[in-house]
Amino acid sequence: MSATPKPVMRLIEEFSRLPGIGPKTASRLTYFLLRAPVEQVQSLAEAIRQVKERTVLCSVCFNIAESSPCAICSSPDRDQSQICVVEEPLDVLAIERTRQYQGLYHVLHGAISPVEGIGPEELKIRELVQRVRNGVVREVLLATNPNLEGEATAMYIARQILPLGIRVTRLARGLPIGGDLEYADEVTLAQALEGRREM
Amino acid sequence: MSATPKPVMRLIEEFSRLPGIGPKTASRLTYFLLRAPVEQVQSLAEAIRQVKERTVLCSVCFNIAESSPCAICSSPDRDQSQICVVEEPLDVLAIERTRQYQGLYHVLHGAISPVEGIGPEELKIRELVQRVRNGVVREVLLATNPNLEGEATAMYIARQILPLGIRVTRLARGLPIGGDLEYADEVTLAQALEGRREM
């Protein structure tokens, strides 16, 4: 005999399968929903049900979108000559929030990682090269993550694109704004030195 | 034009309404679900939909249950002479996990809090007194939280129950196991001194 009703245990288990949610947080969320208005609970369930049903991958840039091609790919306001290459759809949001970039995107859906068995063919790299070949692209901006996998992915892509005579750039490395030099890790500091600019 | 599809924004908003989930975690959960197998996503939505539909409040102890009276209240193995009073259903789980308690429960669904405008009549206190009056109860164990609201609630309940000639106890205060005396706050330490026991 358990003190926990089955529907409650089931939801705790489902929540626990989400990233960063342990059993305690899963319990807390479940008991919050048990006390929440039924409208909020149904609304959450419905939003989860629809998030996959009502979205597609854009056939051009592979970002998550409501239609294909997506709003960015089909916008006349975006610069078709630039493609910013990112690992994940969330990275597109991060760059859009800066309002500093007017070009197109290409979402790889991951990074090369021998440890996790992810090779170039698991990512949307062939599709990127195809886009660059077919298009009016003049610059490919590599915005993969500044870690081992991201760097390896950027190197691999650069080797494919540079022979096509296209400009390949990557995001600057350096000290984060608001950071403290004293607490910067040595790799970041080394990159900030190497990338120093005239004032 | 937004880079975020509406169903994605909607789910991020719904997740953000949950306690302890900020916009960043909400985005992370949403994009995780977008990549998760459709079965897992539907299963989560279904579990949320059912958690309220398939549970009730036990009419005796007011714990969340599959049926009323709940499995604990209707079990012949539980000691009907003890009632442990807790603030929330999660507290029942915490006590059940100890496997040290064989009596019944009573869930108040909150604590007295003048700041939040929660008085005794908002809680299941009248129902508790009624249970104690009608029943074979010999001990009421107050297991409200060791904070201001919990203490006030315990005091209030004790004043109602003691005149009935029923034993009223509360959980011991003291140093948490695995804790470090050096880091104990002064209130806990004072309570540990006051509650010291012979070896």
mmCIF file of C-alpha atoms in Angstrom:
data_model
loop_
_atom_site.group_PDB
_atom_site.id
_atom_site.type_symbol
_atom_site.label_atom_id
_atom_site.label_comp_id
_atom_site.label_asym_id
_atom_site.label_seq_id
_atom_site.Cartn_x
_atom_site.Cartn_y
_atom_site.Cartn_z
ATOM 1 C CA MET A 1 0.000 0.000 0.000
ATOM 2 C CA SER A 2 1.454 3.329 -1.035
ATOM 3 C CA ALA A 3 0.494 6.761 0.250
ATOM 4 C CA THR A 4 0.875 8.142 -3.274
ATOM 5 C CA PRO A 5 -1.997 7.760 -5.752
ATOM 6 C CA LYS A 6 -0.931 6.178 -9.071
ATOM 7 C CA PRO A 7 -1.744 9.259 -11.216
ATOM 8 C CA VAL A 8 0.443 11.315 -8.890
ATOM 9 C CA MET A 9 3.326 8.832 -9.050
ATOM 10 C CA ARG A 10 3.011 8.691 -12.816
ATOM 11 C CA LEU A 11 3.306 12.470 -13.202
ATOM 12 C CA ILE A 12 6.263 12.608 -10.797
ATOM 13 C CA GLU A 13 7.957 9.975 -12.967
ATOM 14 C CA GLU A 14 7.199 11.866 -16.185
ATOM 15 C CA PHE A 15 8.531 15.133 -14.769
ATOM 16 C CA SER A 16 11.658 13.318 -13.532
ATOM 17 C CA ARG A 17 12.479 12.345 -17.128
ATOM 18 C CA LEU A 18 12.948 16.017 -18.050
ATOM 19 C CA PRO A 19 16.493 17.415 -17.969
ATOM 20 C CA GLY A 20 17.525 19.070 -14.709
ATOM 21 C CA ILE A 21 14.417 17.857 -12.868
ATOM 22 C CA GLY A 22 15.149 15.448 -10.034
ATOM 23 C CA PRO A 23 12.590 13.492 -7.978
ATOM 24 C CA LYS A 24 12.179 16.313 -5.433
ATOM 25 C CA THR A 25 11.453 18.995 -8.030
ATOM 26 C CA ALA A 26 9.182 16.558 -9.851
ATOM 27 C CA SER A 27 7.161 16.021 -6.635
ATOM 28 C CA ARG A 28 6.983 19.745 -5.990
ATOM 29 C CA LEU A 29 5.716 20.458 -9.521
ATOM 30 C CA THR A 30 3.174 17.645 -9.296
ATOM 31 C CA TYR A 31 1.736 18.801 -5.975
ATOM 32 C CA PHE A 32 1.696 22.375 -7.266
ATOM 33 C CA LEU A 33 -0.458 21.240 -10.204
ATOM 34 C CA LEU A 34 -2.743 19.289 -7.864
ATOM 35 C CA ARG A 35 -3.537 22.571 -6.127
ATOM 36 C CA ALA A 36 -3.537 24.777 -9.247
ATOM 37 C CA PRO A 37 -6.772 25.796 -11.023
ATOM 38 C CA VAL A 38 -7.939 23.074 -13.401
ATOM 39 C CA GLU A 39 -7.716 25.560 -16.318
ATOM 40 C CA GLN A 40 -3.990 26.071 -15.770
ATOM 41 C CA VAL A 41 -3.381 22.338 -15.588
ATOM 42 C CA GLN A 42 -5.339 21.624 -18.780
ATOM 43 C CA SER A 43 -3.664 24.543 -20.500
ATOM 44 C CA LEU A 44 -0.210 23.164 -19.697
ATOM 45 C CA ALA A 45 -1.186 19.682 -20.893
ATOM 46 C CA GLU A 46 -2.572 21.143 -24.117
ATOM 47 C CA ALA A 47 0.523 23.288 -24.735
ATOM 48 C CA ILE A 48 2.721 20.202 -24.355
ATOM 49 C CA ARG A 49 0.497 18.166 -26.667
ATOM 50 C CA GLN A 50 0.574 20.861 -29.345
ATOM 51 C CA VAL A 51 4.213 21.851 -29.227
ATOM 52 C CA LYS A 52 5.235 18.974 -31.476
ATOM 53 C CA GLU A 53 2.018 18.678 -33.461
ATOM 54 C CA ARG A 54 1.982 22.307 -34.540
ATOM 55 C CA THR A 55 5.660 22.800 -35.332
ATOM 56 C CA VAL A 56 7.887 21.578 -38.167
ATOM 57 C CA LEU A 57 11.553 21.760 -39.042
ATOM 58 C CA CYS A 58 12.173 24.418 -41.690
ATOM 59 C CA SER A 59 13.345 22.538 -44.806
ATOM 60 C CA VAL A 60 15.905 25.272 -45.540
ATOM 61 C CA CYS A 61 17.539 26.160 -42.207
ATOM 62 C CA PHE A 62 16.232 23.280 -40.012
ATOM 63 C CA ASN A 63 15.099 25.630 -37.278
ATOM 64 C CA ILE A 64 11.869 24.746 -35.452
ATOM 65 C CA ALA A 65 9.067 26.724 -37.078
ATOM 66 C CA GLU A 66 5.333 26.942 -37.629
ATOM 67 C CA SER A 67 5.711 26.546 -41.403
ATOM 68 C CA SER A 68 8.383 25.590 -43.899
ATOM 69 C CA PRO A 69 10.247 27.586 -45.086
ATOM 70 C CA CYS A 70 10.282 29.450 -41.778
ATOM 71 C CA ALA A 71 9.517 33.113 -41.185
ATOM 72 C CA ILE A 72 13.201 34.054 -41.238
ATOM 73 C CA CYS A 73 14.100 32.084 -44.382
ATOM 74 C CA SER A 74 11.132 33.543 -46.273
ATOM 75 C CA SER A 75 11.516 37.129 -45.047
ATOM 76 C CA PRO A 76 12.521 39.720 -47.680
ATOM 77 C CA ASP A 77 14.075 41.775 -44.860
ATOM 78 C CA ARG A 78 16.834 39.279 -44.085
ATOM 79 C CA ASP A 79 20.218 39.352 -45.761
ATOM 80 C CA GLN A 80 20.341 36.212 -47.926
ATOM 81 C CA SER A 81 24.107 36.456 -48.325
ATOM 82 C CA GLN A 82 24.896 35.568 -44.691
ATOM 83 C CA ILE A 83 24.297 32.254 -42.969
ATOM 84 C CA CYS A 84 24.875 31.912 -39.239
ATOM 85 C CA VAL A 85 25.511 28.276 -38.278
ATOM 86 C CA VAL A 86 24.354 27.223 -34.798
ATOM 87 C CA GLU A 87 24.058 23.938 -32.946
ATOM 88 C CA GLU A 88 20.513 24.274 -31.563
ATOM 89 C CA PRO A 89 17.260 26.198 -32.147
ATOM 90 C CA LEU A 90 17.753 27.938 -28.774
ATOM 91 C CA ASP A 91 20.971 29.451 -30.156
ATOM 92 C CA VAL A 92 18.912 31.171 -32.884
ATOM 93 C CA LEU A 93 16.809 32.826 -30.166
ATOM 94 C CA ALA A 94 19.931 33.967 -28.314
ATOM 95 C CA ILE A 95 21.350 35.616 -31.444
ATOM 96 C CA GLU A 96 17.976 37.126 -32.440
ATOM 97 C CA ARG A 97 17.746 38.739 -29.002
ATOM 98 C CA THR A 98 20.899 40.758 -29.747
ATOM 99 C CA ARG A 99 19.122 42.397 -32.742
ATOM 100 C CA GLN A 100 22.586 42.654 -34.300
ATOM 101 C CA TYR A 101 22.216 40.027 -37.002
ATOM 102 C CA GLN A 102 20.099 40.347 -40.129
ATOM 103 C CA GLY A 103 21.179 37.273 -42.091
ATOM 104 C CA LEU A 104 19.825 33.720 -42.260
ATOM 105 C CA TYR A 105 20.514 30.736 -40.011
ATOM 106 C CA HIS A 106 21.391 27.078 -40.302
ATOM 107 C CA VAL A 107 20.680 24.772 -37.354
ATOM 108 C CA LEU A 108 22.983 21.737 -37.183
ATOM 109 C CA HIS A 109 21.010 19.947 -34.415
ATOM 110 C CA GLY A 110 24.085 19.060 -32.432
ATOM 111 C CA ALA A 111 27.876 19.096 -32.638
ATOM 112 C CA ILE A 112 30.470 16.530 -33.679
ATOM 113 C CA SER A 113 31.212 14.385 -30.627
ATOM 114 C CA PRO A 114 33.157 11.130 -31.037
ATOM 115 C CA VAL A 115 32.458 10.347 -27.363
ATOM 116 C CA GLU A 116 28.688 10.392 -27.939
ATOM 117 C CA GLY A 117 29.070 8.779 -31.369
ATOM 118 C CA ILE A 118 27.884 11.872 -33.239
ATOM 119 C CA GLY A 119 29.681 12.256 -36.562
ATOM 120 C CA PRO A 120 29.259 14.936 -39.260
ATOM 121 C CA GLU A 121 26.666 12.825 -41.067
ATOM 122 C CA GLU A 122 24.337 12.978 -38.012
ATOM 123 C CA LEU A 123 24.247 16.785 -38.341
ATOM 124 C CA LYS A 124 22.773 19.036 -41.045
ATOM 125 C CA ILE A 125 26.240 19.753 -42.487
ATOM 126 C CA ARG A 126 25.716 18.281 -45.952
ATOM 127 C CA GLU A 127 22.553 20.381 -46.242
ATOM 128 C CA LEU A 128 24.571 23.478 -45.255
ATOM 129 C CA VAL A 129 27.208 22.850 -47.925
ATOM 130 C CA GLN A 130 24.443 22.326 -50.460
ATOM 131 C CA ARG A 131 22.804 25.618 -49.451
ATOM 132 C CA VAL A 132 26.105 27.452 -49.805
ATOM 133 C CA ARG A 133 26.765 25.894 -53.221
ATOM 134 C CA ASN A 134 23.319 26.735 -54.584
ATOM 135 C CA GLY A 135 22.885 30.154 -53.126
ATOM 136 C CA VAL A 136 23.929 33.723 -53.054
ATOM 137 C CA VAL A 137 25.820 33.192 -49.817
ATOM 138 C CA ARG A 138 28.971 35.241 -49.309
ATOM 139 C CA GLU A 139 29.648 34.641 -45.618
ATOM 140 C CA VAL A 140 29.182 31.682 -43.293
ATOM 141 C CA LEU A 141 29.388 32.767 -39.644
ATOM 142 C CA LEU A 142 30.186 29.808 -37.398
ATOM 143 C CA ALA A 143 28.415 30.255 -34.051
ATOM 144 C CA THR A 144 28.894 26.802 -32.577
ATOM 145 C CA ASN A 145 29.562 26.586 -28.846
ATOM 146 C CA PRO A 146 32.995 27.633 -27.550
ATOM 147 C CA ASN A 147 33.854 24.135 -26.337
ATOM 148 C CA LEU A 148 35.677 21.084 -27.728
ATOM 149 C CA GLU A 149 32.718 19.737 -29.716
ATOM 150 C CA GLY A 150 31.742 23.156 -31.041
ATOM 151 C CA GLU A 151 35.309 23.921 -32.118
ATOM 152 C CA ALA A 152 35.691 20.549 -33.840
ATOM 153 C CA THR A 153 32.402 21.115 -35.662
ATOM 154 C CA ALA A 154 33.446 24.624 -36.735
ATOM 155 C CA MET A 155 36.788 23.321 -38.045
ATOM 156 C CA TYR A 156 35.101 20.543 -39.979
ATOM 157 C CA ILE A 157 32.605 22.934 -41.583
ATOM 158 C CA ALA A 158 35.285 25.516 -42.385
ATOM 159 C CA ARG A 159 37.243 22.843 -44.276
ATOM 160 C CA GLN A 160 34.152 22.118 -46.393
ATOM 161 C CA ILE A 161 33.200 25.738 -47.118
ATOM 162 C CA LEU A 162 36.555 27.531 -47.570
ATOM 163 C CA PRO A 163 37.405 25.644 -50.826
ATOM 164 C CA LEU A 164 34.177 27.085 -52.309
ATOM 165 C CA GLY A 165 35.730 30.553 -52.038
ATOM 166 C CA ILE A 166 33.244 31.704 -49.418
ATOM 167 C CA ARG A 167 34.173 33.819 -46.412
ATOM 168 C CA VAL A 168 34.016 31.801 -43.154
ATOM 169 C CA THR A 169 34.016 33.681 -39.832
ATOM 170 C CA ARG A 170 33.404 32.723 -36.238
ATOM 171 C CA LEU A 171 32.174 34.546 -33.130
ATOM 172 C CA ALA A 172 34.864 36.430 -31.213
ATOM 173 C CA ARG A 173 36.330 34.900 -28.052
ATOM 174 C CA GLY A 174 37.188 37.072 -25.083
ATOM 175 C CA LEU A 175 36.167 38.247 -21.667
ATOM 176 C CA PRO A 176 32.409 38.233 -21.055
ATOM 177 C CA ILE A 177 30.931 41.676 -20.405
ATOM 178 C CA GLY A 178 30.380 42.244 -16.691
ATOM 179 C CA GLY A 179 32.944 39.560 -15.913
ATOM 180 C CA ASP A 180 35.926 40.009 -13.640
ATOM 181 C CA LEU A 181 39.406 39.541 -15.103
ATOM 182 C CA GLU A 182 40.593 38.042 -11.828
ATOM 183 C CA TYR A 183 38.066 35.223 -12.143
ATOM 184 C CA ALA A 184 38.410 34.573 -15.873
ATOM 185 C CA ASP A 185 39.608 31.061 -16.685
ATOM 186 C CA GLU A 186 43.016 30.863 -18.365
ATOM 187 C CA VAL A 187 41.707 29.683 -21.737
ATOM 188 C CA THR A 188 39.287 32.626 -22.017
ATOM 189 C CA LEU A 189 42.012 35.021 -20.922
ATOM 190 C CA ALA A 190 44.469 33.542 -23.432
ATOM 191 C CA GLN A 191 41.877 33.977 -26.192
ATOM 192 C CA ALA A 192 41.180 37.540 -25.055
ATOM 193 C CA LEU A 193 44.911 38.328 -25.287
ATOM 194 C CA GLU A 194 45.285 36.690 -28.657
ATOM 195 C CA GLY A 195 42.237 38.534 -29.997
ATOM 196 C CA ARG A 196 43.197 41.942 -28.569
ATOM 197 C CA ARG A 197 42.117 44.964 -30.606
ATOM 198 C CA GLU A 198 43.446 48.505 -31.110
ATOM 199 C CA MET A 199 41.650 51.187 -29.133
ATOM 200 C CA MET B 1 8.306 38.599 -36.991
ATOM 201 C CA SER B 2 9.507 36.389 -34.181
ATOM 202 C CA ALA B 3 11.998 33.556 -34.465
ATOM 203 C CA THR B 4 9.912 31.546 -31.987
ATOM 204 C CA PRO B 5 6.853 29.635 -33.233
ATOM 205 C CA LYS B 6 3.671 30.420 -31.256
ATOM 206 C CA PRO B 7 3.199 26.869 -29.868
ATOM 207 C CA VAL B 8 6.781 27.016 -28.582
ATOM 208 C CA MET B 9 6.259 30.428 -26.959
ATOM 209 C CA ARG B 10 3.031 29.212 -25.413
ATOM 210 C CA LEU B 11 4.673 26.179 -23.801
ATOM 211 C CA ILE B 12 7.574 28.313 -22.523
ATOM 212 C CA GLU B 13 4.992 30.600 -20.905
ATOM 213 C CA GLU B 14 3.082 27.686 -19.360
ATOM 214 C CA PHE B 15 6.270 26.161 -17.937
ATOM 215 C CA SER B 16 7.279 29.581 -16.559
ATOM 216 C CA ARG B 17 4.128 29.645 -14.447
ATOM 217 C CA LEU B 18 5.335 26.622 -12.456
ATOM 218 C CA PRO B 19 7.143 27.294 -9.160
ATOM 219 C CA GLY B 20 10.927 27.482 -9.389
ATOM 220 C CA ILE B 21 10.906 27.480 -13.200
ATOM 221 C CA GLY B 22 12.248 30.668 -14.750
ATOM 222 C CA PRO B 23 12.168 31.627 -18.442
ATOM 223 C CA LYS B 24 15.531 29.939 -19.138
ATOM 224 C CA THR B 25 14.545 26.608 -17.614
ATOM 225 C CA ALA B 26 11.175 26.875 -19.366
ATOM 226 C CA SER B 27 12.933 27.304 -22.729
ATOM 227 C CA ARG B 28 15.260 24.414 -22.007
ATOM 228 C CA LEU B 29 12.361 22.094 -21.095
ATOM 229 C CA THR B 30 10.402 23.169 -24.167
ATOM 230 C CA TYR B 31 13.259 22.559 -26.586
ATOM 231 C CA PHE B 32 13.963 19.252 -24.875
ATOM 232 C CA LEU B 33 10.374 18.157 -25.543
ATOM 233 C CA LEU B 34 10.641 19.331 -29.161
ATOM 234 C CA ARG B 35 13.464 16.815 -29.600
ATOM 235 C CA ALA B 36 12.022 14.064 -27.411
ATOM 236 C CA PRO B 37 10.133 11.063 -28.864
ATOM 237 C CA VAL B 38 6.483 11.940 -29.506
ATOM 238 C CA GLU B 39 5.430 9.121 -27.129
ATOM 239 C CA GLN B 40 7.233 10.737 -24.206
ATOM 240 C CA VAL B 41 5.685 14.120 -24.958
ATOM 241 C CA GLN B 42 2.150 12.707 -25.233
ATOM 242 C CA SER B 43 2.696 10.639 -22.112
ATOM 243 C CA LEU B 44 3.675 13.739 -20.115
ATOM 244 C CA ALA B 45 0.677 15.696 -21.416
ATOM 245 C CA GLU B 46 -1.622 12.800 -20.519
ATOM 246 C CA ALA B 47 -0.142 12.419 -17.027
ATOM 247 C CA ILE B 48 -0.735 16.132 -16.381
ATOM 248 C CA ARG B 49 -4.292 15.932 -17.716
ATOM 249 C CA GLN B 50 -5.096 12.945 -15.497
ATOM 250 C CA VAL B 51 -3.433 14.022 -12.269
ATOM 251 C CA LYS B 52 -6.398 16.131 -11.244
ATOM 252 C CA GLU B 53 -9.110 14.122 -13.001
ATOM 253 C CA ARG B 54 -8.162 10.834 -11.375
ATOM 254 C CA THR B 55 -7.485 11.982 -7.835
ATOM 255 C CA VAL B 56 -9.727 13.164 -5.017
ATOM 256 C CA LEU B 57 -9.271 14.534 -1.528
ATOM 257 C CA CYS B 58 -9.884 11.859 1.086
ATOM 258 C CA SER B 59 -12.994 12.942 2.990
ATOM 259 C CA VAL B 60 -11.439 11.779 6.268
ATOM 260 C CA CYS B 61 -7.812 12.958 6.240
ATOM 261 C CA PHE B 62 -7.892 15.324 3.207
ATOM 262 C CA ASN B 63 -4.821 13.753 1.671
ATOM 263 C CA ILE B 64 -4.751 13.459 -2.123
ATOM 264 C CA ALA B 65 -5.912 9.945 -2.989
ATOM 265 C CA GLU B 66 -7.351 7.726 -5.697
ATOM 266 C CA SER B 67 -10.468 7.047 -3.676
ATOM 267 C CA SER B 68 -12.188 8.321 -0.564
ATOM 268 C CA PRO B 69 -11.595 7.252 2.167
ATOM 269 C CA CYS B 70 -7.952 6.848 1.121
ATOM 270 C CA ALA B 71 -5.843 3.701 1.339
ATOM 271 C CA ILE B 72 -4.294 4.759 4.653
ATOM 272 C CA CYS B 73 -7.587 5.759 6.325
ATOM 273 C CA SER B 74 -9.249 2.504 5.291
ATOM 274 C CA SER B 75 -6.320 0.208 6.096
ATOM 275 C CA PRO B 76 -6.849 -2.234 8.984
ATOM 276 C CA ASP B 77 -3.057 -2.205 9.514
ATOM 277 C CA ARG B 78 -2.894 1.426 10.611
ATOM 278 C CA ASP B 79 -3.208 2.511 14.225
ATOM 279 C CA GLN B 80 -6.528 4.394 14.418
ATOM 280 C CA SER B 81 -5.602 5.951 17.754
ATOM 281 C CA GLN B 82 -2.871 8.242 16.340
ATOM 282 C CA ILE B 83 -3.342 11.172 13.992
ATOM 283 C CA CYS B 84 -0.318 12.939 12.536
ATOM 284 C CA VAL B 85 -1.208 16.484 11.444
ATOM 285 C CA VAL B 86 0.740 17.887 8.476
ATOM 286 C CA GLU B 87 0.480 20.984 6.322
ATOM 287 C CA GLU B 88 0.720 19.413 2.857
ATOM 288 C CA PRO B 89 0.255 16.051 1.095
ATOM 289 C CA LEU B 90 4.019 15.975 0.380
ATOM 290 C CA ASP B 91 4.624 15.905 4.128
ATOM 291 C CA VAL B 92 2.682 12.623 4.326
ATOM 292 C CA LEU B 93 5.089 11.121 1.783
ATOM 293 C CA ALA B 94 8.097 12.349 3.773
ATOM 294 C CA ILE B 95 6.821 10.714 6.957
ATOM 295 C CA GLU B 96 5.780 7.515 5.159
ATOM 296 C CA ARG B 97 9.318 7.209 3.793
ATOM 297 C CA THR B 98 10.661 6.902 7.346
ATOM 298 C CA ARG B 99 8.554 3.729 7.863
ATOM 299 C CA GLN B 100 8.458 4.727 11.542
ATOM 300 C CA TYR B 101 4.817 5.815 11.746
ATOM 301 C CA GLN B 102 1.824 3.477 11.666
ATOM 302 C CA GLY B 103 -1.009 5.862 12.561
ATOM 303 C CA LEU B 104 -3.341 7.992 10.441
ATOM 304 C CA TYR B 105 -2.845 11.471 8.979
ATOM 305 C CA HIS B 106 -4.666 14.765 8.715
ATOM 306 C CA VAL B 107 -3.664 17.219 5.981
ATOM 307 C CA LEU B 108 -4.389 20.866 6.837
ATOM 308 C CA HIS B 109 -3.629 22.204 3.328
ATOM 309 C CA GLY B 110 -1.581 25.114 4.596
ATOM 310 C CA ALA B 111 -0.601 26.873 7.794
ATOM 311 C CA ILE B 112 -1.987 29.876 9.625
ATOM 312 C CA SER B 113 -0.394 32.966 8.086
ATOM 313 C CA PRO B 114 -1.810 36.417 8.867
ATOM 314 C CA VAL B 115 0.568 37.891 6.244
ATOM 315 C CA GLU B 116 -0.989 35.785 3.500
ATOM 316 C CA GLY B 117 -4.463 36.168 4.962
ATOM 317 C CA ILE B 118 -4.764 32.482 5.871
ATOM 318 C CA GLY B 119 -6.732 31.993 9.084
ATOM 319 C CA PRO B 120 -7.677 28.753 10.894
ATOM 320 C CA GLU B 121 -10.987 28.584 9.007
ATOM 321 C CA GLU B 122 -9.104 28.290 5.674
ATOM 322 C CA LEU B 123 -7.473 25.093 6.933
ATOM 323 C CA LYS B 124 -8.946 21.680 7.750
ATOM 324 C CA ILE B 125 -8.738 22.345 11.504
ATOM 325 C CA ARG B 126 -12.441 22.161 12.324
ATOM 326 C CA GLU B 127 -12.538 18.806 10.545
ATOM 327 C CA LEU B 128 -9.577 17.635 12.637
ATOM 328 C CA VAL B 129 -11.266 18.581 15.909
ATOM 329 C CA GLN B 130 -14.410 16.796 14.720
ATOM 330 C CA ARG B 131 -12.390 13.665 13.913
ATOM 331 C CA VAL B 132 -10.758 13.722 17.324
ATOM 332 C CA ARG B 133 -14.125 14.193 19.065
ATOM 333 C CA ASN B 134 -15.831 11.354 17.195
ATOM 334 C CA GLY B 135 -13.063 8.859 17.172
ATOM 335 C CA VAL B 136 -10.862 6.532 19.075
ATOM 336 C CA VAL B 137 -7.953 8.963 18.865
ATOM 337 C CA ARG B 138 -5.584 9.047 21.810
ATOM 338 C CA GLU B 139 -2.680 11.059 20.385
ATOM 339 C CA VAL B 140 -2.449 13.953 17.960
ATOM 340 C CA LEU B 141 1.110 14.355 16.660
ATOM 341 C CA LEU B 142 1.665 17.860 15.282
ATOM 342 C CA ALA B 143 4.079 17.697 12.355
ATOM 343 C CA THR B 144 3.655 21.205 10.959
ATOM 344 C CA ASN B 145 6.778 22.907 9.601
ATOM 345 C CA PRO B 146 9.379 24.193 12.108
ATOM 346 C CA ASN B 147 8.819 27.839 11.132
ATOM 347 C CA LEU B 148 6.681 30.743 12.367
ATOM 348 C CA GLU B 149 3.521 29.711 10.510
ATOM 349 C CA GLY B 150 3.896 26.043 11.404
ATOM 350 C CA GLU B 151 4.467 26.847 15.081
ATOM 351 C CA ALA B 152 1.471 29.197 15.214
ATOM 352 C CA THR B 153 -0.680 26.523 13.589
ATOM 353 C CA ALA B 154 0.540 23.871 16.042
ATOM 354 C CA MET B 155 -0.185 26.167 19.010
ATOM 355 C CA TYR B 156 -3.668 26.922 17.720
ATOM 356 C CA ILE B 157 -4.481 23.251 17.208
ATOM 357 C CA ALA B 158 -3.030 22.242 20.589
ATOM 358 C CA ARG B 159 -5.330 24.758 22.282
ATOM 359 C CA GLN B 160 -8.336 23.098 20.589
ATOM 360 C CA ILE B 161 -7.360 19.499 21.284
ATOM 361 C CA LEU B 162 -5.826 19.570 24.776
ATOM 362 C CA PRO B 163 -9.165 20.449 26.492
ATOM 363 C CA LEU B 164 -10.594 17.220 25.032
ATOM 364 C CA GLY B 165 -8.161 15.261 27.216
ATOM 365 C CA ILE B 166 -6.197 13.959 24.253
ATOM 366 C CA ARG B 167 -2.410 13.700 24.184
ATOM 367 C CA VAL B 168 -0.842 16.294 21.850
ATOM 368 C CA THR B 169 2.799 15.850 20.805
ATOM 369 C CA ARG B 170 5.037 17.490 18.246
ATOM 370 C CA LEU B 171 8.108 16.423 16.288
ATOM 371 C CA ALA B 172 11.423 16.870 18.105
ATOM 372 C CA ARG B 173 13.603 19.884 17.301
ATOM 373 C CA GLY B 174 17.371 19.537 17.218
ATOM 374 C CA LEU B 175 20.418 19.196 15.048
ATOM 375 C CA PRO B 176 19.796 17.536 11.701
ATOM 376 C CA ILE B 177 21.653 14.247 11.246
ATOM 377 C CA GLY B 178 24.781 14.723 9.151
ATOM 378 C CA GLY B 179 24.820 18.406 10.045
ATOM 379 C CA ASP B 180 27.752 20.265 11.510
ATOM 380 C CA LEU B 181 27.327 21.912 14.917
ATOM 381 C CA GLU B 182 29.562 24.771 13.805
ATOM 382 C CA TYR B 183 27.131 25.697 11.055
ATOM 383 C CA ALA B 184 23.869 25.187 12.964
ATOM 384 C CA ASP B 185 21.796 28.360 13.283
ATOM 385 C CA GLU B 186 21.332 29.641 16.821
ATOM 386 C CA VAL B 187 17.612 28.830 17.009
ATOM 387 C CA THR B 188 18.195 25.186 16.078
ATOM 388 C CA LEU B 189 21.089 24.960 18.510
ATOM 389 C CA ALA B 190 19.030 26.544 21.293
ATOM 390 C CA GLN B 191 16.271 24.003 20.656
ATOM 391 C CA ALA B 192 18.808 21.156 20.625
ATOM 392 C CA LEU B 193 20.100 22.300 24.026
ATOM 393 C CA GLU B 194 16.637 22.692 25.450
ATOM 394 C CA GLY B 195 15.601 19.245 24.188
ATOM 395 C CA ARG B 196 18.773 17.449 25.327
ATOM 396 C CA ARG B 197 18.392 13.827 26.373
ATOM 397 C CA GLU B 198 20.182 11.498 28.796
ATOM 398 C CA MET B 199 22.624 9.087 27.176
#
